Coordinates of C-alpha atoms in Angstrom, one line a residue:
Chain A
X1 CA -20.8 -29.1 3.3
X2 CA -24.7 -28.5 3.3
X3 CA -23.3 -24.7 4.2
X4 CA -21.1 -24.3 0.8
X5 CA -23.5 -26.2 -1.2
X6 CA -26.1 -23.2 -1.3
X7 CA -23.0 -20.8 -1.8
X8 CA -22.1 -22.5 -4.8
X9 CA -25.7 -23.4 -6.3
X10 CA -26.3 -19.3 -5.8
X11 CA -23.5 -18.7 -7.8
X12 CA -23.8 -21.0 -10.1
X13 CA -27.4 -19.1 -11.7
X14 CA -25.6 -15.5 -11.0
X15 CA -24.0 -13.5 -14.4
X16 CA -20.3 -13.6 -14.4
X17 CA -18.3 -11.5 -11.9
X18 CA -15.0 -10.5 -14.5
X19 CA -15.3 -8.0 -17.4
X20 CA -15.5 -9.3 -20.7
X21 CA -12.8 -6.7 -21.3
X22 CA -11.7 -6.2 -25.1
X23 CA -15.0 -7.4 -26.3
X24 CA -16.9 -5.2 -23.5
X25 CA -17.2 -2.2 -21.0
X26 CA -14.6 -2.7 -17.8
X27 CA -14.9 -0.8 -14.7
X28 CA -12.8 2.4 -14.5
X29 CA -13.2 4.6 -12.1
X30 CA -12.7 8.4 -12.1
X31 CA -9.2 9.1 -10.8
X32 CA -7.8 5.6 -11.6
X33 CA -4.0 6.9 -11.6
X34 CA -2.7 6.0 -15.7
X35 CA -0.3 7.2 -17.7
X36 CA 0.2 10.9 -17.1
X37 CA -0.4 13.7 -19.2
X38 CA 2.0 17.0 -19.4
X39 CA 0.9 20.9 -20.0
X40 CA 4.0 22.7 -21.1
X41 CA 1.7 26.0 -20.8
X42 CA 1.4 25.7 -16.9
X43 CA 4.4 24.3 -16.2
X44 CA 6.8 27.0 -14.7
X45 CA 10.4 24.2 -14.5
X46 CA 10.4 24.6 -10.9
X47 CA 11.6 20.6 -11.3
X48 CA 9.9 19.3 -8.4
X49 CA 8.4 16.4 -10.4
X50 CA 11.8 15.6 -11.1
X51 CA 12.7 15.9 -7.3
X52 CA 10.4 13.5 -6.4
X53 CA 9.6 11.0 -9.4
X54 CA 10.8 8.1 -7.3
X55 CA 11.6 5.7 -10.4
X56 CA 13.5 8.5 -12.0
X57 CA 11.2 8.7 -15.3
X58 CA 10.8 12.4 -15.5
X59 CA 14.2 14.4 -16.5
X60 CA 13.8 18.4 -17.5
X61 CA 16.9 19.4 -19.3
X62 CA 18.3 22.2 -21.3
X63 CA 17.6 21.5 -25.2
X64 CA 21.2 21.5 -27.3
X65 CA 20.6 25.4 -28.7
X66 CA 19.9 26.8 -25.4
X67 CA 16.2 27.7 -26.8
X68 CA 14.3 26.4 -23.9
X69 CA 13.7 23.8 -21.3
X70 CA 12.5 19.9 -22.9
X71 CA 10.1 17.7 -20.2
X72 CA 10.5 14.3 -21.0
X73 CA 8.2 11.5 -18.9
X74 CA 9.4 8.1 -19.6
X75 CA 5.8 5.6 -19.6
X76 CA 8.0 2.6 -19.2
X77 CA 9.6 3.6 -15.9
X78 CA 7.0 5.5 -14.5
X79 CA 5.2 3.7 -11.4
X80 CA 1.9 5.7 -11.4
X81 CA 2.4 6.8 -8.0
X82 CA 1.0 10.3 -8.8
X83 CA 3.5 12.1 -6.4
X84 CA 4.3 14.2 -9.6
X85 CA 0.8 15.4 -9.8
X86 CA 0.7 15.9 -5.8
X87 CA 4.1 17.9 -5.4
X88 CA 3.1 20.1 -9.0
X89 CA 2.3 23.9 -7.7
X90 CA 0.3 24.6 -11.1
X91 CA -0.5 21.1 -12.0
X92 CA 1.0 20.9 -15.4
X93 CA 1.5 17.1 -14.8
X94 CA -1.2 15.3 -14.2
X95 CA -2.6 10.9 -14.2
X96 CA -5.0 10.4 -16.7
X97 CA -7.2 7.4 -16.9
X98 CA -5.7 5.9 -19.5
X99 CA -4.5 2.6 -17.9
X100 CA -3.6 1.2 -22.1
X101 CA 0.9 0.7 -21.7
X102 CA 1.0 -2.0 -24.8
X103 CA 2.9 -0.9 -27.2
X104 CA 5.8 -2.3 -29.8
X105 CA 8.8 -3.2 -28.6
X106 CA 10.0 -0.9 -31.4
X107 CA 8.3 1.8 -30.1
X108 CA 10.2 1.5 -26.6
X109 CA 12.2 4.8 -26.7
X110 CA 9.7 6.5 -28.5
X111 CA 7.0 6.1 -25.6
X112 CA 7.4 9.2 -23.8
X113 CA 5.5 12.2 -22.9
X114 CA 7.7 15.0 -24.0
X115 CA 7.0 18.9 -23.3
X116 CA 8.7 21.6 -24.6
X117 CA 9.0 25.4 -22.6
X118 CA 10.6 28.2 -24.6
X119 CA 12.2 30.7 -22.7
X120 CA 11.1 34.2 -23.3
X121 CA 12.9 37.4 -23.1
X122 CA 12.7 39.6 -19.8
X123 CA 10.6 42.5 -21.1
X124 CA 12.7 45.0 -19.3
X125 CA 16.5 43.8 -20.1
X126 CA 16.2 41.3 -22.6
X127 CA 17.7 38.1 -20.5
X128 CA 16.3 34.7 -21.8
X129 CA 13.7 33.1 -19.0
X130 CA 11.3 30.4 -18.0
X131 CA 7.9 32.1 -18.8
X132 CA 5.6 32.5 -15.8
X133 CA 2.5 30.5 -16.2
X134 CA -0.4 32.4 -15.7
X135 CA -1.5 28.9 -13.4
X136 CA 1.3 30.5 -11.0
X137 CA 0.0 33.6 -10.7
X138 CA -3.7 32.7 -10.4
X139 CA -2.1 30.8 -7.1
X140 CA 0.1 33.3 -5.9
X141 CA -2.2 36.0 -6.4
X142 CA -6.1 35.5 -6.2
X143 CA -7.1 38.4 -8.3
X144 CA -4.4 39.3 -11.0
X145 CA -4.7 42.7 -12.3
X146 CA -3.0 44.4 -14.9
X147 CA -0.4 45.3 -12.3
X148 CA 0.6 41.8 -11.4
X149 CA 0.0 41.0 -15.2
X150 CA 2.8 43.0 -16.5
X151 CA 5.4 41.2 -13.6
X152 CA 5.0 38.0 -15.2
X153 CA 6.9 39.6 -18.4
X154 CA 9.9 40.6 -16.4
X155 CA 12.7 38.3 -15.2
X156 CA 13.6 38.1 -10.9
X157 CA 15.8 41.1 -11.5
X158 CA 14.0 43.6 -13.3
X159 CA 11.1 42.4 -10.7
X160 CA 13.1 43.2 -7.9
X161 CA 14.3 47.0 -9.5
X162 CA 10.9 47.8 -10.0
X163 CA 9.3 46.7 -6.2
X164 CA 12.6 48.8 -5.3
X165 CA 11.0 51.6 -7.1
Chain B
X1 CA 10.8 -46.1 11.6
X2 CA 13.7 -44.3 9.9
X3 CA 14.2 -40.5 9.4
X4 CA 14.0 -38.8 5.9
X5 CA 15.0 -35.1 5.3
X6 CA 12.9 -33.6 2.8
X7 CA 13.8 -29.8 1.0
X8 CA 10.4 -27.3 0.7
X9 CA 11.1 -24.8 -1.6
X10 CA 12.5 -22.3 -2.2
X11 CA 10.3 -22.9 -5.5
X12 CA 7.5 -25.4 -4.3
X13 CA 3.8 -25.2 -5.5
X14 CA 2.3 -24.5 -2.4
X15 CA 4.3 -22.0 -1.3
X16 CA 3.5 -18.5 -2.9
X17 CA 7.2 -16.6 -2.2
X18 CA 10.4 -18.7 -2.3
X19 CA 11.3 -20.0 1.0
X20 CA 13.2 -22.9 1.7
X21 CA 12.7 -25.5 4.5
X22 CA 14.6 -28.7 5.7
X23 CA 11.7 -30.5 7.1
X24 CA 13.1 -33.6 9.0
X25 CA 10.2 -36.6 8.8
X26 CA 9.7 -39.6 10.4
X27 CA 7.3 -42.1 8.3
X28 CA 5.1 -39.6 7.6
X29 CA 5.7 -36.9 10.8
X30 CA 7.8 -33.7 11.0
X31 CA 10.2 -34.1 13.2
X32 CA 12.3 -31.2 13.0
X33 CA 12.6 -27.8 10.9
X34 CA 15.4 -26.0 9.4
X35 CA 14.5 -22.6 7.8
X36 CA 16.7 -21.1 5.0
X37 CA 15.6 -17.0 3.9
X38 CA 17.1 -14.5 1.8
X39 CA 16.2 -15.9 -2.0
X40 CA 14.3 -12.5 -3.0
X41 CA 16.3 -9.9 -1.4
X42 CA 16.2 -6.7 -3.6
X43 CA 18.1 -4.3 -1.4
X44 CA 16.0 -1.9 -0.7
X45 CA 17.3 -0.7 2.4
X46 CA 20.3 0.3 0.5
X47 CA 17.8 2.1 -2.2
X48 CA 16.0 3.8 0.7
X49 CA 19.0 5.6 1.7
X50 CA 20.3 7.0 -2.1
X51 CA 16.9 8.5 -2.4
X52 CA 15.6 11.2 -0.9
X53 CA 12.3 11.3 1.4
X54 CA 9.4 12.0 -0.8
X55 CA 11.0 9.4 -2.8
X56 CA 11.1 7.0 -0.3
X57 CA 7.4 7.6 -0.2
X58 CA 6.9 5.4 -3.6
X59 CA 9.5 3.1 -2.9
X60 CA 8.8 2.1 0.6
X61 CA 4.8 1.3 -1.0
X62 CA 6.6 -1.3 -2.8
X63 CA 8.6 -3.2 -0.2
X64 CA 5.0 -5.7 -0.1
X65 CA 2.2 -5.4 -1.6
X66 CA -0.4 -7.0 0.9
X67 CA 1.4 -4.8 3.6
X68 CA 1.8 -1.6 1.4
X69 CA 0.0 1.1 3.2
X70 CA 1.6 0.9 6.9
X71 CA 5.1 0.7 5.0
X72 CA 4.6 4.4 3.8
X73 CA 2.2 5.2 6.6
X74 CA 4.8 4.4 9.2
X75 CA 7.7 6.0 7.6
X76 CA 5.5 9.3 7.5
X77 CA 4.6 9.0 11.3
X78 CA 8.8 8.3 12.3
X79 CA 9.2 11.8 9.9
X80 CA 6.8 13.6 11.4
X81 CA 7.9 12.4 15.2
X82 CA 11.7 13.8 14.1
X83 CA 10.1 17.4 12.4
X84 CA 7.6 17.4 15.2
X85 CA 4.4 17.9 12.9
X86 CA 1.3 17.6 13.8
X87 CA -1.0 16.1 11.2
X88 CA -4.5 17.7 11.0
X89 CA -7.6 15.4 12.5
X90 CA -9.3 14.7 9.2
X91 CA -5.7 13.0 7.6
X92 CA -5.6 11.3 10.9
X93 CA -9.1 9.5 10.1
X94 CA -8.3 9.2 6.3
X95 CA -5.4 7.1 7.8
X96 CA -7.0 4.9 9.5
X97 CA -9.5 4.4 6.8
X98 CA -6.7 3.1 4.1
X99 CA -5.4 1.2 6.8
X100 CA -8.4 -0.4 7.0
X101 CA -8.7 -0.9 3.7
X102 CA -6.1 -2.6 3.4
X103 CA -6.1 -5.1 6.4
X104 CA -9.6 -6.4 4.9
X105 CA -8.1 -7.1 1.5
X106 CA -5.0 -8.4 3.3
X107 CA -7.0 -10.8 5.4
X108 CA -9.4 -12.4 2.7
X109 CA -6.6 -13.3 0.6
X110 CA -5.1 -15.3 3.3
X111 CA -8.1 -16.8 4.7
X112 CA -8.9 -17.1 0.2
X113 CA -5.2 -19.4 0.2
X114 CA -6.2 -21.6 3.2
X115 CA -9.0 -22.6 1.9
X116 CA -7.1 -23.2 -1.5
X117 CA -4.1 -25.0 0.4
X118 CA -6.9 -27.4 1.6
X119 CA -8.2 -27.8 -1.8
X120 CA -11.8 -26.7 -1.4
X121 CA -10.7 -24.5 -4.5
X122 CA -14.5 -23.4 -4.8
X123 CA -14.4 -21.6 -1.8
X124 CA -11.0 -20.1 -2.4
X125 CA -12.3 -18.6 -5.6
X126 CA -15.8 -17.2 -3.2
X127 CA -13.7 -15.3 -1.1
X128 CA -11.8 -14.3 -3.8
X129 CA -15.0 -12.8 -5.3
X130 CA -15.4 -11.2 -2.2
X131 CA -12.5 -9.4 -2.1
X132 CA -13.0 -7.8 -5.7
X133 CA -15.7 -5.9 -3.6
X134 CA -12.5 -4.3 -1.4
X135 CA -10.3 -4.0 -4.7
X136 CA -13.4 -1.9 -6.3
X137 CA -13.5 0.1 -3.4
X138 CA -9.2 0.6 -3.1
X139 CA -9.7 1.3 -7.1
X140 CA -12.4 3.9 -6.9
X141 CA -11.2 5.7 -3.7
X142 CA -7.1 5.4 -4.4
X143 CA -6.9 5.4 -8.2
X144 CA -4.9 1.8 -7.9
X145 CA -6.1 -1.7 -7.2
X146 CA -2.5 -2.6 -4.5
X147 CA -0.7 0.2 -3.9
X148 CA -3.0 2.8 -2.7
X149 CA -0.6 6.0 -2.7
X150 CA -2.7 7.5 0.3
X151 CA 0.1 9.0 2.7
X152 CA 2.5 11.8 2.5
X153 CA 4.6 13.4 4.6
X154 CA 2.3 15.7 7.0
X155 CA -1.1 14.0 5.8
X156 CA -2.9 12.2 3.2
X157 CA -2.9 12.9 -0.3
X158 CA -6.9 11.9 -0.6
X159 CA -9.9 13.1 0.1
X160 CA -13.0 11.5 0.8
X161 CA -16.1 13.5 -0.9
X162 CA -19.7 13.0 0.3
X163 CA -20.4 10.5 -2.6
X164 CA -17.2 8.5 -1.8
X165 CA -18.1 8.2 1.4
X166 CA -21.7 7.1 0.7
X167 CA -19.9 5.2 -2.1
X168 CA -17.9 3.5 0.8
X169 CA -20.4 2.9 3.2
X170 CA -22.6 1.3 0.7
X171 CA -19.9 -1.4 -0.3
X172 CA -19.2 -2.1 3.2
X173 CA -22.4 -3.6 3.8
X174 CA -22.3 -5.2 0.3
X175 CA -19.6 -7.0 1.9
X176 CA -21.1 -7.7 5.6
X177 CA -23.7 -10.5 4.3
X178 CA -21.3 -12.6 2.6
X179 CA -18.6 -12.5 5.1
X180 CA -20.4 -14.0 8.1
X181 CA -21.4 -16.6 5.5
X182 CA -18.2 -17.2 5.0
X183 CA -17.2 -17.2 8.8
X184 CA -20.0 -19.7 9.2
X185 CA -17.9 -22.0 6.5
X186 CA -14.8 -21.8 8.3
X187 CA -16.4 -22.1 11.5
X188 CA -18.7 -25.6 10.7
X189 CA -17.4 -27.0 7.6
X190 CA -16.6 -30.3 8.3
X191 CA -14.0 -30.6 5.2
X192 CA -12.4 -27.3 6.8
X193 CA -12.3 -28.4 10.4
X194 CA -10.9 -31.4 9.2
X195 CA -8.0 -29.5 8.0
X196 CA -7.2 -27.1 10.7
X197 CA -8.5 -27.8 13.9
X198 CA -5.7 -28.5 15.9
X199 CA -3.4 -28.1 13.3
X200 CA 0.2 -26.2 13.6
X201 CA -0.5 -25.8 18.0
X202 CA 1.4 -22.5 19.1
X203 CA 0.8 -22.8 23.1
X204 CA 0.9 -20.0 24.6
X205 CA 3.9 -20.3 26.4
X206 CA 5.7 -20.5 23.4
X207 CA 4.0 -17.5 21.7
X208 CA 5.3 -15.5 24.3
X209 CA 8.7 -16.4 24.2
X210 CA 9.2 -16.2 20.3
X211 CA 7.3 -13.1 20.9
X212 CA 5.1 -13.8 18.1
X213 CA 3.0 -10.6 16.7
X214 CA -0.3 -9.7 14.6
X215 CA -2.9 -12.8 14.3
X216 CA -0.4 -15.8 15.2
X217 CA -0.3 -14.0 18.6
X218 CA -4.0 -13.1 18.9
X219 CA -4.1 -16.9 17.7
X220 CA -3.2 -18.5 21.0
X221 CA -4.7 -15.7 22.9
X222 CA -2.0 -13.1 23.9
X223 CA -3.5 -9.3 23.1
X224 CA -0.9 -7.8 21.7
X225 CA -2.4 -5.2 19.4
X226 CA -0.8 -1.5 18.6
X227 CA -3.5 0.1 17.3
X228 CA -4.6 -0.5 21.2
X229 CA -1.8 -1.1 23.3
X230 CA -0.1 1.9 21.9
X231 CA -2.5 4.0 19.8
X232 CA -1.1 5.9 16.6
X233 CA -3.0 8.0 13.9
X234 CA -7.2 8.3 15.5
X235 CA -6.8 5.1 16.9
X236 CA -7.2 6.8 20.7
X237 CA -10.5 8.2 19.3
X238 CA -12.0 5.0 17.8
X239 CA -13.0 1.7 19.8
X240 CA -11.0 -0.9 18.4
X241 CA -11.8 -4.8 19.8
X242 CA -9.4 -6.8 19.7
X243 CA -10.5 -10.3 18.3
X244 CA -8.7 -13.5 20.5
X245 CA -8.9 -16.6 19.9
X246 CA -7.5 -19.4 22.2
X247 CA -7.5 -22.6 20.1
X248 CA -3.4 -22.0 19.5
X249 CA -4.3 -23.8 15.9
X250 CA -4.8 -22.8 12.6
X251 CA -8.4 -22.3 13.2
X252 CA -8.0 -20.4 15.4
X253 CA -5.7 -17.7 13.6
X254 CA -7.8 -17.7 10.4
X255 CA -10.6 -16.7 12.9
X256 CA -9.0 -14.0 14.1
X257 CA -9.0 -13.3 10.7
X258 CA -12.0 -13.3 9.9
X259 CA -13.5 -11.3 13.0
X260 CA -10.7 -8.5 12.0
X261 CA -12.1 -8.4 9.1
X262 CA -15.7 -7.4 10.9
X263 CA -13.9 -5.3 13.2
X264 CA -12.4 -3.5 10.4
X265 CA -15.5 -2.4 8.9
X266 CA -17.1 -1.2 11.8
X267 CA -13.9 0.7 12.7
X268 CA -13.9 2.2 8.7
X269 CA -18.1 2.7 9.6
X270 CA -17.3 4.7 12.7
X271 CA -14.6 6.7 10.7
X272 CA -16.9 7.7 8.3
X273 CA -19.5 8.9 10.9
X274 CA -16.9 10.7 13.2
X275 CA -14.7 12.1 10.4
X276 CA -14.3 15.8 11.1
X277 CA -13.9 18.7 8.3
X278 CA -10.4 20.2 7.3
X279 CA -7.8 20.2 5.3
X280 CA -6.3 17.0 4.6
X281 CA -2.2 17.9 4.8
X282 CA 0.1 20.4 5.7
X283 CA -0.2 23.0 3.8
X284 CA 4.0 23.8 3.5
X285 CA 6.7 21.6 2.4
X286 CA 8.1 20.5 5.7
X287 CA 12.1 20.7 7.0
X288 CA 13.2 17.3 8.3
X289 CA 15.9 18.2 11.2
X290 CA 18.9 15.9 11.9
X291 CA 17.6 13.4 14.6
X292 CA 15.9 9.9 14.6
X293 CA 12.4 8.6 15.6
X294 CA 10.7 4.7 16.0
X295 CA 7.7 4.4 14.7
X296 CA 5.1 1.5 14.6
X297 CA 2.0 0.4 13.7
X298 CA -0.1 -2.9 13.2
X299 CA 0.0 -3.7 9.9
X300 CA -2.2 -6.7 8.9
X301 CA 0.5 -9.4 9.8
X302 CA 1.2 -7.9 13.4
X303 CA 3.4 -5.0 14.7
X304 CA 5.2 -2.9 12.2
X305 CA 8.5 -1.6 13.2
X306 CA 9.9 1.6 11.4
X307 CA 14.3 3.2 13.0
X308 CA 14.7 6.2 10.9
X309 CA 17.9 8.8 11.2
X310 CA 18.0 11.6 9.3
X311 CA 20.9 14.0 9.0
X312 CA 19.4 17.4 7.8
X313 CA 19.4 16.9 4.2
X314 CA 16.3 15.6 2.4
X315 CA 18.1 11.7 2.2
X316 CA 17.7 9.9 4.8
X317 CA 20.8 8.3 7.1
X318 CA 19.6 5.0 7.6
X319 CA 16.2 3.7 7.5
X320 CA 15.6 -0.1 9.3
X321 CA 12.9 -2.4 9.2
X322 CA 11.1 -4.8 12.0
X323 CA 8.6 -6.8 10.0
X324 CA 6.0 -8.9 12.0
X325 CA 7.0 -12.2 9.8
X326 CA 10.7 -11.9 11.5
X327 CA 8.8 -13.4 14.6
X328 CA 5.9 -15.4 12.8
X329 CA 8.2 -17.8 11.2
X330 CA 10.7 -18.6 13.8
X331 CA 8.0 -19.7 15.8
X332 CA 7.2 -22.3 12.8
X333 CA 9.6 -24.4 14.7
X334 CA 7.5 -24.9 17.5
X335 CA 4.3 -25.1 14.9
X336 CA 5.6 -28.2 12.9
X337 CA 6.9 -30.9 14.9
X338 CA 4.0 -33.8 15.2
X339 CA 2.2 -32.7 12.1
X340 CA 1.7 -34.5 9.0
X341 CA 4.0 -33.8 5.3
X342 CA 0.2 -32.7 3.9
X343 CA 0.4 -29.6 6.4
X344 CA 3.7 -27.7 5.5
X345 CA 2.2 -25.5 3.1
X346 CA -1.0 -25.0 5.8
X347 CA 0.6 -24.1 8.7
X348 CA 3.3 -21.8 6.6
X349 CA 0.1 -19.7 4.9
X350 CA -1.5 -19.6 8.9
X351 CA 1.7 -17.6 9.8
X352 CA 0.9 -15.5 6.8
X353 CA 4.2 -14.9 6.2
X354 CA 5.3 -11.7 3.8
X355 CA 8.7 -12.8 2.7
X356 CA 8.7 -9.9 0.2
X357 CA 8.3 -7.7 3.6
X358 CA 11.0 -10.1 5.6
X359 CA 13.9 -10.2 2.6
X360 CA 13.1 -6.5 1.2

């Protein structure tokens, strides 16, 4: 017993081990995997997220006018996995630190993270497209000139024509 | 003196997951056992096979919580066998770090509940303590305090950067001082002797032929380890000892324990010294072919056994489990008769069962 007895003496006259947390500090590390955080500039609706959001929280879908595409990320069913982030060619999703999830039960369909990507018009024949982020291009191509610039304003077709060319 | 059957469970106290036991006693002896699963089962072998492969990845992490890297990290290694991809070195040693990670966490919260089974409630709540040094470390490396997210298919999705790993290193030895203190405890303490020493007796004999796995095995001295006895990830490349202990009691297994524990670190120590530059994963989303692949690996209970069949398309055919507790608490049977009532709930945590891995 002898053995524990120092243990127990040592810990006794040793400041608490838990956080105070809500009256103080608590330990959060960089890259703690929260509640995730969506860049409708960067995202390009490739839908992988979707493919691989294992609790099904993430649904990209055609808004009612045919304007665009809407992102919506349901916080509720999301299991902070982070495969979103992982699988995201331009990184347009992303975990934040923000562990806080308490919210009002009357808020429960409302606490989403939404995203909205208007389609733009091919510059050459007018067809309404997902834009090309310029986070795509910087990947695809390491140096983007003015060249490369000007494809990102043309839709698959017109790009194909003008390599044709 | 007459016979009494008495029902454990499935909700009792001392038991942490719902398990239900017919536990024959005579005056105050068991007698004879009777064991009754299935009261969390959450179909997720059914799930596994609706959803497609990186989804699997998420869903798999949550068949256990203790176990919850080698549940991914085994699935990954039967994909890769079936698309025939080789992993680059560094994810190899990333691997093994997680899985390191993990087993120490595992094993003080087991050794943490013994001690709390036995009611020496102060030294549950030390080791406890001690662990929050393994959760910091999961928390600042992973992002998440249980389910660590470190595997994908081809690699790892970390990295460790040259202030994680000093990071690392440092709370490793944070962590060496206190645990040998502890092992002293569970070594000498008279209240803890008292408790366990020869305590729930698995001879040999009998661990062999309920082929027992993990530390109930390595308990009454039968080496039976996969991370040596059939090497996976950088396992070839690293010396692993393999801690035995021959007291067949529950002293014995919560030794092994605790000297797994030890071995753990110095395996994650040599990792971090050896650890070679590169990228971390495959760089391409991979094809998974028709075909089907066994994998295993030693999870902290024992011997982790992944059957995956895949048919071409990104969902796969049928994915089956062999978790170590399937073994572990047959061989109960053997572990009860001529104890005392008081030890149920001892001898059950000594098994460390994971019914939450068993039921799925």
């Amino acid at each position: 017993m002898s053995s524990f007895l120092k243990i127990a003496l040592r810990n006794l006259f040793k400041s608490p081990t838990t956080d105070p947390y809500p009256f103080g500090e608590t330990f959060v590390p960089e890259g703690l995997r929260g509640k995730a955080k969506y860049n409708a500039g960067a995202c390009i609706a490739c839908r992988m997220c979707e493919h691989v959001c294992a609790g099904g929280a993430i649904q990209i879908r055609e808004v009612a006018d045919k304007s665009g595409l809407e992102f919506i990320l349901w916080h509720n069913t999301c299991t902070f996995c982070g495969l979103c982030e992982y699988y995201c060619p331009t990184k347009a999703i992303r975990l934040t630190e923000d562990y806080h999830t308490a919210h009002r039960q009357e808020d429960k369909y409302r606490y989403v993270e939404k995203g909205f990507i208007k389609y733009v018009n091919c510059a050459g024949c007018g067809t309404p497209m997902v834009p090309i982020s310029p986070e795509l291009l910087q990947r695809a191509y390491e140096h983007v000139n003015k060249e490369i610039e000007m494809l990102r304003h043309l839709c698959p077709k017109c790009r194909q024509k003008r390599a044709l060319r | 003196m007459s016979t009494y059957t008495i029902p454990v469970g499935p909700l009792h106290v001392a038991l942490e997951e719902p398990m239900y036991f017919r536990v024959e006693v005579e005056g105050e002896t068991i007698v004879g056992l009777e064991l009754t699963a299935g009261h969390v089962h959450r179909g997720i072998e059914y799930l596994a096979m609706k959803r497609n492969i990186y989804q699997n990845l998420t869903l798999l992490e949550r068949v256990c919580s203790l176990c919850s890297n080698n549940h991914p990290f085994t699935y990954c290694m039967a994909l890769e066998k079936i698309a025939g991809i080789q992993i680059p070195e560094r994810a190899e040693y990333l691997r093994v770090i997680a899985d390191e990670i993990k087993r120490i966490a595992s094993h003080l919260f087991n050794i943490a509940m013994l001690a709390h089974i036995i009611g020496f409630d102060s030294l549950f709540m030390h080791v406890m303590e001690l662990r929050e040094i393994v959760q910091d470390i999961k928390e600042t490396i992973y992002g998440n305090r249980m389910d660590l997210a470190a595997n994908c298919i081809g690699g790892v999705r970390y990295d460790l950067s040259e202030e994680k790993i000093k990071y690392l290193a440092r709370q490793l030895d944070n962590l060496k001082k206190p645990l040998e203190e502890i092992t002293r405890i569970y070594m000498n303490n008279k209240f803890v002797r008292a408790r366990t020493e020869g305590v729930g007796i698995l001879p040999k004999d009998e661990a062999l032929r309920y082929g027992v796995v993990g530390p109930v095995a390595r308990g009454s001295g039968i080496n039976n380890d996969v991370r040596v006895k059939s090497p996976y990830a950088a396992y070839d490349k690293l010396k692993v000892n393999v801690q035995v202990e021959t007291g067949c009691d529950v002293k014995a297994r919560a030794l092994v324990r605790l000297r797994e524990i030890q071995e753990a670190i110095n395996i994650i120590q040599h990792c971090l010294k050896e650890i070679p530059d590169g990228p971390t994963c495959i760089d391409y989303l991979p094809e998974i072919p028709a075909g089907e692949a066994v994998a295993k690996s030693e999870a902290p209970r024992g011997e982790l056994i992944y059957y995956l069949r895949t048919n071409g398309s990104d969902i796969p055919e049928r994915i089956k489990w062999r978790v170590p507790t399937y073994m572990n608490w047959e061989a109960l049977k053997v572990m009860m008769p001529g104890n005392k009532v008081a030890d149920i709930p001892l001898i059950i945590n000594s098994i460390d069962p994971c019914i939450s891995c068993t039921e799925r």
